[in-house]
Coordinates of N, CA, C and O in Angstrom, one line a residue:
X1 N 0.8 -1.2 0.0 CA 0.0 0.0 0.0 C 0.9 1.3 0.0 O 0.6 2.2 -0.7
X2 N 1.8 1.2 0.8 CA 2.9 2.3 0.9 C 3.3 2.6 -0.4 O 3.2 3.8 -0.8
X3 N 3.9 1.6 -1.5 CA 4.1 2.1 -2.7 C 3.3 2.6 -3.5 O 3.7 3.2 -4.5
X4 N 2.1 2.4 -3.5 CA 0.9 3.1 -4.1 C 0.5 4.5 -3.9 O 0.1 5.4 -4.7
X5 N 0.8 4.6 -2.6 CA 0.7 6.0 -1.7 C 1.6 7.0 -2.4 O 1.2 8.1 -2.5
X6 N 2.7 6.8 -2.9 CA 3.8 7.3 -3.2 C 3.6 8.5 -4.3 O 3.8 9.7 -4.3
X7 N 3.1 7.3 -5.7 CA 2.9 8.1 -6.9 C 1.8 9.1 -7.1 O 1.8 9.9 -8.0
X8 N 0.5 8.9 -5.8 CA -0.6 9.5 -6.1 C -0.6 10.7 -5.5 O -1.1 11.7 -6.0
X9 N 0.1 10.7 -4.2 CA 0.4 12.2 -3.5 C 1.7 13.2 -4.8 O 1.9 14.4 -5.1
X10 N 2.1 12.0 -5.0 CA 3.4 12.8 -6.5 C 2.7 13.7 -7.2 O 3.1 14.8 -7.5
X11 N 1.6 13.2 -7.5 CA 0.5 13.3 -8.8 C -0.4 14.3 -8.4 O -0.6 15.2 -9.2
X12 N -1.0 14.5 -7.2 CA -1.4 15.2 -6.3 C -1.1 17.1 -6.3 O -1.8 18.1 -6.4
X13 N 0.5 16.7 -6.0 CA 1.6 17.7 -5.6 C 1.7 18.2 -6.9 O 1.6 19.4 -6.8
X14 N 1.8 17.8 -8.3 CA 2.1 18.2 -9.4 C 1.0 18.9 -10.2 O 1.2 19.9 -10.9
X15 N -0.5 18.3 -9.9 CA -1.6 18.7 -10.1 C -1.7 20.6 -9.6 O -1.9 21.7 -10.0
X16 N -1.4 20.2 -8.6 CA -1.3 21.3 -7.5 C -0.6 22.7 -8.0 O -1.3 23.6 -8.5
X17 N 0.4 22.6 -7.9 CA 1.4 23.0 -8.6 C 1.3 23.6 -9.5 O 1.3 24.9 -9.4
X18 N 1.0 22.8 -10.9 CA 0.6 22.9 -12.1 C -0.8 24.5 -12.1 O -1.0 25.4 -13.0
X19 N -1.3 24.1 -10.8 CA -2.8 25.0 -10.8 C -2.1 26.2 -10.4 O -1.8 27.1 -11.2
X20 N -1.7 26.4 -9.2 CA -1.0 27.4 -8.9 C -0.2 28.5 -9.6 O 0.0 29.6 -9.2
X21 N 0.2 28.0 -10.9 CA 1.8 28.2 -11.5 C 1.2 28.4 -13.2 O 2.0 28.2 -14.1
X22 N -0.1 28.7 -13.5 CA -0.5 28.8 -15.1 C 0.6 29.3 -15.7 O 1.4 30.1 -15.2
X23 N 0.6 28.8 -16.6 CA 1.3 29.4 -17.8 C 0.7 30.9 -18.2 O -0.4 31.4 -18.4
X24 N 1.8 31.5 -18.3 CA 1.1 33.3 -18.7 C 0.5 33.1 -20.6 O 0.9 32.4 -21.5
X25 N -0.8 33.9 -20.5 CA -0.9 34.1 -21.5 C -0.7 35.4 -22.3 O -0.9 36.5 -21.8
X26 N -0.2 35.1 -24.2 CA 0.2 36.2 -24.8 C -1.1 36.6 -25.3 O -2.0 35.8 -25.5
X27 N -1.0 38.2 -25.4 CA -2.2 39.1 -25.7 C -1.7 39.8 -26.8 O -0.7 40.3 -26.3
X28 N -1.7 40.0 -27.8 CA -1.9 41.3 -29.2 C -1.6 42.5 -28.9 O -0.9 43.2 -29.5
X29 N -2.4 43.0 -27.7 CA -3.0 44.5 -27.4 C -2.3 44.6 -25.9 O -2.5 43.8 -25.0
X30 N -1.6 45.7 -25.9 CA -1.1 46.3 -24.0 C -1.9 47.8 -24.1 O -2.0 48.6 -25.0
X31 N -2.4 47.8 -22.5 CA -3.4 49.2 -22.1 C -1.7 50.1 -21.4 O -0.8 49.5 -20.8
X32 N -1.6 51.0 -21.5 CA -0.9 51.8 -21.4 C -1.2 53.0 -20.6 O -2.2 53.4 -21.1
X33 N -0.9 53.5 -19.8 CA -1.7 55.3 -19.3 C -0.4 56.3 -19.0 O 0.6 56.0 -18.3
X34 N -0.5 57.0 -19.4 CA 0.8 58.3 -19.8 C 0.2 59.2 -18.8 O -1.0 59.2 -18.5
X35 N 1.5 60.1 -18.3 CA 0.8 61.5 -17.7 C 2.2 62.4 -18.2 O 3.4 62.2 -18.2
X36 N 1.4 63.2 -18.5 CA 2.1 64.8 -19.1 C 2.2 65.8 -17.6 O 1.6 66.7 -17.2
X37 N 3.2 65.2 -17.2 CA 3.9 66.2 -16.1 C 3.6 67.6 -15.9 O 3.3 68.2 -14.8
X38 N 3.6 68.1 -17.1 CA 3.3 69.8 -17.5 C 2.2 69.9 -17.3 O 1.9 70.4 -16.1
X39 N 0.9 69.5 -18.3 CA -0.4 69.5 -18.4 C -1.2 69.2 -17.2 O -2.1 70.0 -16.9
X40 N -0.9 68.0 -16.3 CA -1.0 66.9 -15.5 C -2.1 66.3 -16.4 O -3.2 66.1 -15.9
X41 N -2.0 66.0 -17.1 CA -3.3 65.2 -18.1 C -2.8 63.6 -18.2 O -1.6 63.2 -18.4
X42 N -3.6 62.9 -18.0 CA -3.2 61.2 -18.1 C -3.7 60.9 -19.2 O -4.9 61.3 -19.2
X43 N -3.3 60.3 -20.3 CA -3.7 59.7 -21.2 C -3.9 58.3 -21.1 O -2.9 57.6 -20.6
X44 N -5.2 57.4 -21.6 CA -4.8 56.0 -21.7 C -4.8 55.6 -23.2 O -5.4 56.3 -24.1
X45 N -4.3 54.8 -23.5 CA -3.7 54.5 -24.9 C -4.0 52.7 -25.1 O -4.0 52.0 -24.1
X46 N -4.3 52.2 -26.3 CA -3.8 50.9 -26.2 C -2.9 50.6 -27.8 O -3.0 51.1 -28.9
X47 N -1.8 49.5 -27.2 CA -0.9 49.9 -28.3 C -0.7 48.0 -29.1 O -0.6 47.1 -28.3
X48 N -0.8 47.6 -30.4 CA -0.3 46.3 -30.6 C 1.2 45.9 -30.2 O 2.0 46.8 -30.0
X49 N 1.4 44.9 -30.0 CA 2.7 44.1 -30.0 C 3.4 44.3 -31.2 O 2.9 44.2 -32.3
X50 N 4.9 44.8 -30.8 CA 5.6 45.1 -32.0 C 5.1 46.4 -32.9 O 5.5 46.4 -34.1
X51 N 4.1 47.3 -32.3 CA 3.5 48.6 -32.7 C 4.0 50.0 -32.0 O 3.6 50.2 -30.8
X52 N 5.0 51.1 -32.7 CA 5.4 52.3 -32.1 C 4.2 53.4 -32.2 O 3.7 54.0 -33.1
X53 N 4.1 53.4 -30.7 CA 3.3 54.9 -30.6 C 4.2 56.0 -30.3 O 5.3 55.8 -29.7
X54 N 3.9 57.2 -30.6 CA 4.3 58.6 -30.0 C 3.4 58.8 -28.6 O 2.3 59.1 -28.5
X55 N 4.2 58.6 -27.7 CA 3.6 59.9 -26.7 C 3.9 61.2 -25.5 O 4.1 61.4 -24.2
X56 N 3.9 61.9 -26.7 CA 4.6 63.0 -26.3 C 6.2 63.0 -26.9 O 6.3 62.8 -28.1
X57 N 7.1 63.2 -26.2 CA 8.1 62.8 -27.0 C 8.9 61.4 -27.0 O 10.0 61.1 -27.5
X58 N 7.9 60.5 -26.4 CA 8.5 59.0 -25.9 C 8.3 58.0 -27.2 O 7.2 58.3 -27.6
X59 N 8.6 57.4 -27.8 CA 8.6 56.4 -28.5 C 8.0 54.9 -27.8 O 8.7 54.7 -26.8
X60 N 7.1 53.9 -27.9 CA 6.6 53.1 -26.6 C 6.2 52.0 -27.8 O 5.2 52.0 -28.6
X61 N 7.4 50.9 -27.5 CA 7.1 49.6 -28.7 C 7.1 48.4 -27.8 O 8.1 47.7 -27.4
X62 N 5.3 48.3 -27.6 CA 5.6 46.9 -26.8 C 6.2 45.3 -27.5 O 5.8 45.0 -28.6
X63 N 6.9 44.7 -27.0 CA 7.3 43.7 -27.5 C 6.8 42.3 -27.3 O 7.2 41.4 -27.9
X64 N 5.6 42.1 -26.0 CA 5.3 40.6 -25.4 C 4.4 42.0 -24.1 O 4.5 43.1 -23.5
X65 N 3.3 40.6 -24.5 CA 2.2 41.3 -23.3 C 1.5 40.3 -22.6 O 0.6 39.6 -23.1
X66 N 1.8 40.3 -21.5 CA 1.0 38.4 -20.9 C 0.2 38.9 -19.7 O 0.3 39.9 -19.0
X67 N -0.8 37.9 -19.6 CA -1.5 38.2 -18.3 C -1.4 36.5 -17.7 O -1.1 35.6 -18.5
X68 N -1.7 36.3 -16.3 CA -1.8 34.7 -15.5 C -3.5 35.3 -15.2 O -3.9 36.4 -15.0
X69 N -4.3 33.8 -15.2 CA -5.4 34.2 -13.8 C -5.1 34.9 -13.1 O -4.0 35.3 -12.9
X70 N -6.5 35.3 -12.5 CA -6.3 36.2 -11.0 C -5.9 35.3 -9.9 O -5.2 35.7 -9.0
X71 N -6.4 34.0 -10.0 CA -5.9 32.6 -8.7 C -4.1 33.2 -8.7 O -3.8 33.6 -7.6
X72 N -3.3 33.2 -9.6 CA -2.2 33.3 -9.9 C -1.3 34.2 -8.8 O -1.5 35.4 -8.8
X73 N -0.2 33.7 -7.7 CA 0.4 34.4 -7.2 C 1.4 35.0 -7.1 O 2.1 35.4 -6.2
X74 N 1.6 34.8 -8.7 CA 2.5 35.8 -9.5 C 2.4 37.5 -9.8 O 1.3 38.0 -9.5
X75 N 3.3 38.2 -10.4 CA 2.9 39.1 -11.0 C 1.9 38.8 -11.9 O 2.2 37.7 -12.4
X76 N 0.5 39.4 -12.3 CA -0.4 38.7 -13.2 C -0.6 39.1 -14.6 O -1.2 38.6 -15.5
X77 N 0.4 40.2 -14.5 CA 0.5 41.2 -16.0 C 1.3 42.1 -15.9 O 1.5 43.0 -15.0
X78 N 1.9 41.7 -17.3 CA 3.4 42.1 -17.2 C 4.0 42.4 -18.8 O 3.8 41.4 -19.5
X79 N 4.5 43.4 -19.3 CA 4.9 43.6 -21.0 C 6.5 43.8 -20.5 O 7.1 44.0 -19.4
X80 N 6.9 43.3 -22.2 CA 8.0 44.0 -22.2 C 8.2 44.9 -23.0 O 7.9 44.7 -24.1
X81 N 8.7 45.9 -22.9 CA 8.9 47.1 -24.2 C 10.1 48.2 -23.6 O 10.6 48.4 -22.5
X82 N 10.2 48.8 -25.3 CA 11.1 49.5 -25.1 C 11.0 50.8 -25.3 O 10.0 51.0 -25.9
X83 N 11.7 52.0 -24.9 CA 11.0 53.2 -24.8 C 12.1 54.0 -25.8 O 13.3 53.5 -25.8
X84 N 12.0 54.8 -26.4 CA 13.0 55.8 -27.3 C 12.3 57.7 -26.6 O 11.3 58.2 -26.9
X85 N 13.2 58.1 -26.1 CA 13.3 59.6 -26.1 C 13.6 59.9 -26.9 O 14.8 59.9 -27.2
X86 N 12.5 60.7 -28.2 CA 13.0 61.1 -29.5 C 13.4 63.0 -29.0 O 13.0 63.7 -28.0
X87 N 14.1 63.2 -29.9 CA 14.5 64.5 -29.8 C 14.0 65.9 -31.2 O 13.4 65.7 -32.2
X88 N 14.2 66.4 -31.1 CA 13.7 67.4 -32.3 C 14.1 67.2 -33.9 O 13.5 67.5 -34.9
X89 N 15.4 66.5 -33.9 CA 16.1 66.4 -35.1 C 15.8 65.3 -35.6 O 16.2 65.1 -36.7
X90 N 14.9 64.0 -34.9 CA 14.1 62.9 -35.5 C 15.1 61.8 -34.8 O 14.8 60.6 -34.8
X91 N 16.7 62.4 -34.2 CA 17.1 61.1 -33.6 C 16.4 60.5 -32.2 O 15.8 61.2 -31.4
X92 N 16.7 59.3 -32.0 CA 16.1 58.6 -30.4 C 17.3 57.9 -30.0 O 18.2 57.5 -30.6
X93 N 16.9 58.0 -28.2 CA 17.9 57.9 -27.8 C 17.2 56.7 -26.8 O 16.1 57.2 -26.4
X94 N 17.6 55.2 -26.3 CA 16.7 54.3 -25.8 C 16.6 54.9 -24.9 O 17.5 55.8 -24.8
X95 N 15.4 54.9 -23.6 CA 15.8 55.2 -22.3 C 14.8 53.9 -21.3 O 14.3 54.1 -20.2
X96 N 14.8 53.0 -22.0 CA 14.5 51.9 -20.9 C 14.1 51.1 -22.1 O 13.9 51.3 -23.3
X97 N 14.1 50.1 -21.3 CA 13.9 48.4 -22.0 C 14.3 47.1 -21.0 O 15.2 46.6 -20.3
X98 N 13.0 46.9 -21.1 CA 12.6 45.6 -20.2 C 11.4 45.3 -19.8 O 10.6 45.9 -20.5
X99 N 10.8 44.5 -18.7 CA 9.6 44.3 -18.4 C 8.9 45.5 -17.0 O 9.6 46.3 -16.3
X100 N 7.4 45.5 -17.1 CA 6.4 46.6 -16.5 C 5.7 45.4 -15.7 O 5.3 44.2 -15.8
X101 N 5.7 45.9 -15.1 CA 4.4 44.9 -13.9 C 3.3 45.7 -13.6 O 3.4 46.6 -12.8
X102 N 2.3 45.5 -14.3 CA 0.9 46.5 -14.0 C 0.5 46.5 -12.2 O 0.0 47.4 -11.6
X103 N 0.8 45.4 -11.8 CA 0.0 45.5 -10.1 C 1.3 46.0 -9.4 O 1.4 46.4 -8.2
X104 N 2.4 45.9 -10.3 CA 3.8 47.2 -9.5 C 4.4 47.8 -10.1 O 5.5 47.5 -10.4
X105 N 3.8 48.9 -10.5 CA 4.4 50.1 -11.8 C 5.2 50.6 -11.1 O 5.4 51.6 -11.7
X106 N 6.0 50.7 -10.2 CA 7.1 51.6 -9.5 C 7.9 50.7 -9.7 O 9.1 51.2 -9.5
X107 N 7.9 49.0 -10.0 CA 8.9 48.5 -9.6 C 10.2 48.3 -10.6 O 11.3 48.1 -10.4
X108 N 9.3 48.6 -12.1 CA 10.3 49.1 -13.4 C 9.7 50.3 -13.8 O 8.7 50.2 -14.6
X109 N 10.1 51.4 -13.5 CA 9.1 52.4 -14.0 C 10.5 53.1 -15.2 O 11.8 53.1 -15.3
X110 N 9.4 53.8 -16.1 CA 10.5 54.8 -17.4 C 10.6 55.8 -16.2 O 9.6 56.1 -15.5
X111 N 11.6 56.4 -16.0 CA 12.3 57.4 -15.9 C 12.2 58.7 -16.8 O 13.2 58.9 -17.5
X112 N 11.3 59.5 -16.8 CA 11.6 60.8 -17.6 C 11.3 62.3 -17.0 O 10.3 62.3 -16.2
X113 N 11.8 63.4 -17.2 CA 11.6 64.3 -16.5 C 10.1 64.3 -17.2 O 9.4 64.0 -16.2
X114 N 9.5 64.5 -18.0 CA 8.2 65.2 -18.2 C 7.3 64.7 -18.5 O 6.2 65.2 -18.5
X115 N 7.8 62.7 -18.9 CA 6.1 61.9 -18.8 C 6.3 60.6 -18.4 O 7.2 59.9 -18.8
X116 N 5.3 60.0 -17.5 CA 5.5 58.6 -16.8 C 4.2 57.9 -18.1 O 3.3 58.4 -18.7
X117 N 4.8 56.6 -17.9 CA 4.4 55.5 -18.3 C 4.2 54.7 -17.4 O 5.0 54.6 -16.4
X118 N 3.1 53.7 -17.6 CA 2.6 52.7 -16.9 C 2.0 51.5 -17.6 O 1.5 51.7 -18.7
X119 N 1.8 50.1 -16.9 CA 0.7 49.2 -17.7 C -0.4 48.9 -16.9 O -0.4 48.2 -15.8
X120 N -1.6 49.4 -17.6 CA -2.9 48.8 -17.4 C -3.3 47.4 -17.4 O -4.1 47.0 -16.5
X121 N -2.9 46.8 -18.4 CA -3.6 45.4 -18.7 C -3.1 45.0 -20.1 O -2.5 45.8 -20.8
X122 N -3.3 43.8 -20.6 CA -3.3 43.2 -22.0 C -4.8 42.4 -22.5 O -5.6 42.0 -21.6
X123 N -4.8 42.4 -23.3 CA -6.0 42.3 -23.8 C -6.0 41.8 -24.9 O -4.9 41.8 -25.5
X124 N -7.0 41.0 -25.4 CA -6.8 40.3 -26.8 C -7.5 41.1 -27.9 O -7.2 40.9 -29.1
X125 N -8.3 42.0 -27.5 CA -8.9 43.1 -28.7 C -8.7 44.9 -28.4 O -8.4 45.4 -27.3
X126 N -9.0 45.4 -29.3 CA -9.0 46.9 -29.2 C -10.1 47.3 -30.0 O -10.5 46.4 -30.7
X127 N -10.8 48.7 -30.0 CA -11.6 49.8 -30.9 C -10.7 50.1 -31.5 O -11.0 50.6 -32.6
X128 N -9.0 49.9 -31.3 CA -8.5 50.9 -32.3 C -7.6 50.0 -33.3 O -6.8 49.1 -32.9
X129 N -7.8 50.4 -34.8 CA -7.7 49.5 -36.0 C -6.1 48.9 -35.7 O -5.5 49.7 -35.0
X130 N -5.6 47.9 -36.0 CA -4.4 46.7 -36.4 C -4.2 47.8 -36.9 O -5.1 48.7 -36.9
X131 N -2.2 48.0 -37.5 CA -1.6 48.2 -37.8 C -2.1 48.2 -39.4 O -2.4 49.1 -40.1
X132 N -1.9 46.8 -39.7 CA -2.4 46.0 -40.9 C -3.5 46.5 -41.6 O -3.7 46.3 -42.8
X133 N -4.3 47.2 -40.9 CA -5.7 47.9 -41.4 C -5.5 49.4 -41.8 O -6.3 50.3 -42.0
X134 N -4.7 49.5 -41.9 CA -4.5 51.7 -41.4 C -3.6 51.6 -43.1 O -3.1 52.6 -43.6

């Protein structure tokens, strides 16, 4: 009986586990919200994967946009992208690249004197047309 016991609590533990630990899923669409330091105006935005927006003078190309269940006691949404400080003469200069954690926007935040960036959410649709459409 003891060896029987063995494989099913294994199986059990793995089940478990497995639930706890979803696999993140990829989304199309990241929710974004900007603030204009000057203005104090927040913008929210939604941008495709591998899609550059302007905002303001920031450049904002998400690259991977995932969300877990809410059961999930992970970060639950999380992008990665990269940011360009464009300047007047049309050159950009990077100023961050890497991952955003929407339930901890302070914990990679863009650094800019005049506009913060944050993530809202990912999403699998938008109102606003594919790249591919425009």
């Amino acid at each position: 009986m003891k060896f029987l016991a063995r494989p099913l609590l294994t199986a059990a533990v793995l089940a478990f586990a497995s639930a706890v630990y979803a696999q993140p899923v990829a989304n199309p669409v990241a929710t974004f919200a900007g603030l204009d330091k000057i203005t104090g105006r927040i913008t929210r935005f939604d941008v495709y994967v591998d899609e550059t927006v302007l905002f303001g003078a920031l450049e904002i190309t998400p690259r991977a946009c995932y969300d877990r269940p809410s059961s999930d006691t992970l970060q639950r949404t999380s992008a990665f992208l990269e940011v360009n400080q464009m300047s007047l003469d049309g050159s950009g200069e990077r100023i961050f690249t890497g991952w955003m954690f929407a339930d901890s926007p302070a914990l990679n935040a863009v650094d800019h004197a005049v506009y913060d960036v944050w993530l809202i959410e990912c999403k699998t649709s938008t109102n606003v047309p594919s790249p591919d459409a425009r």
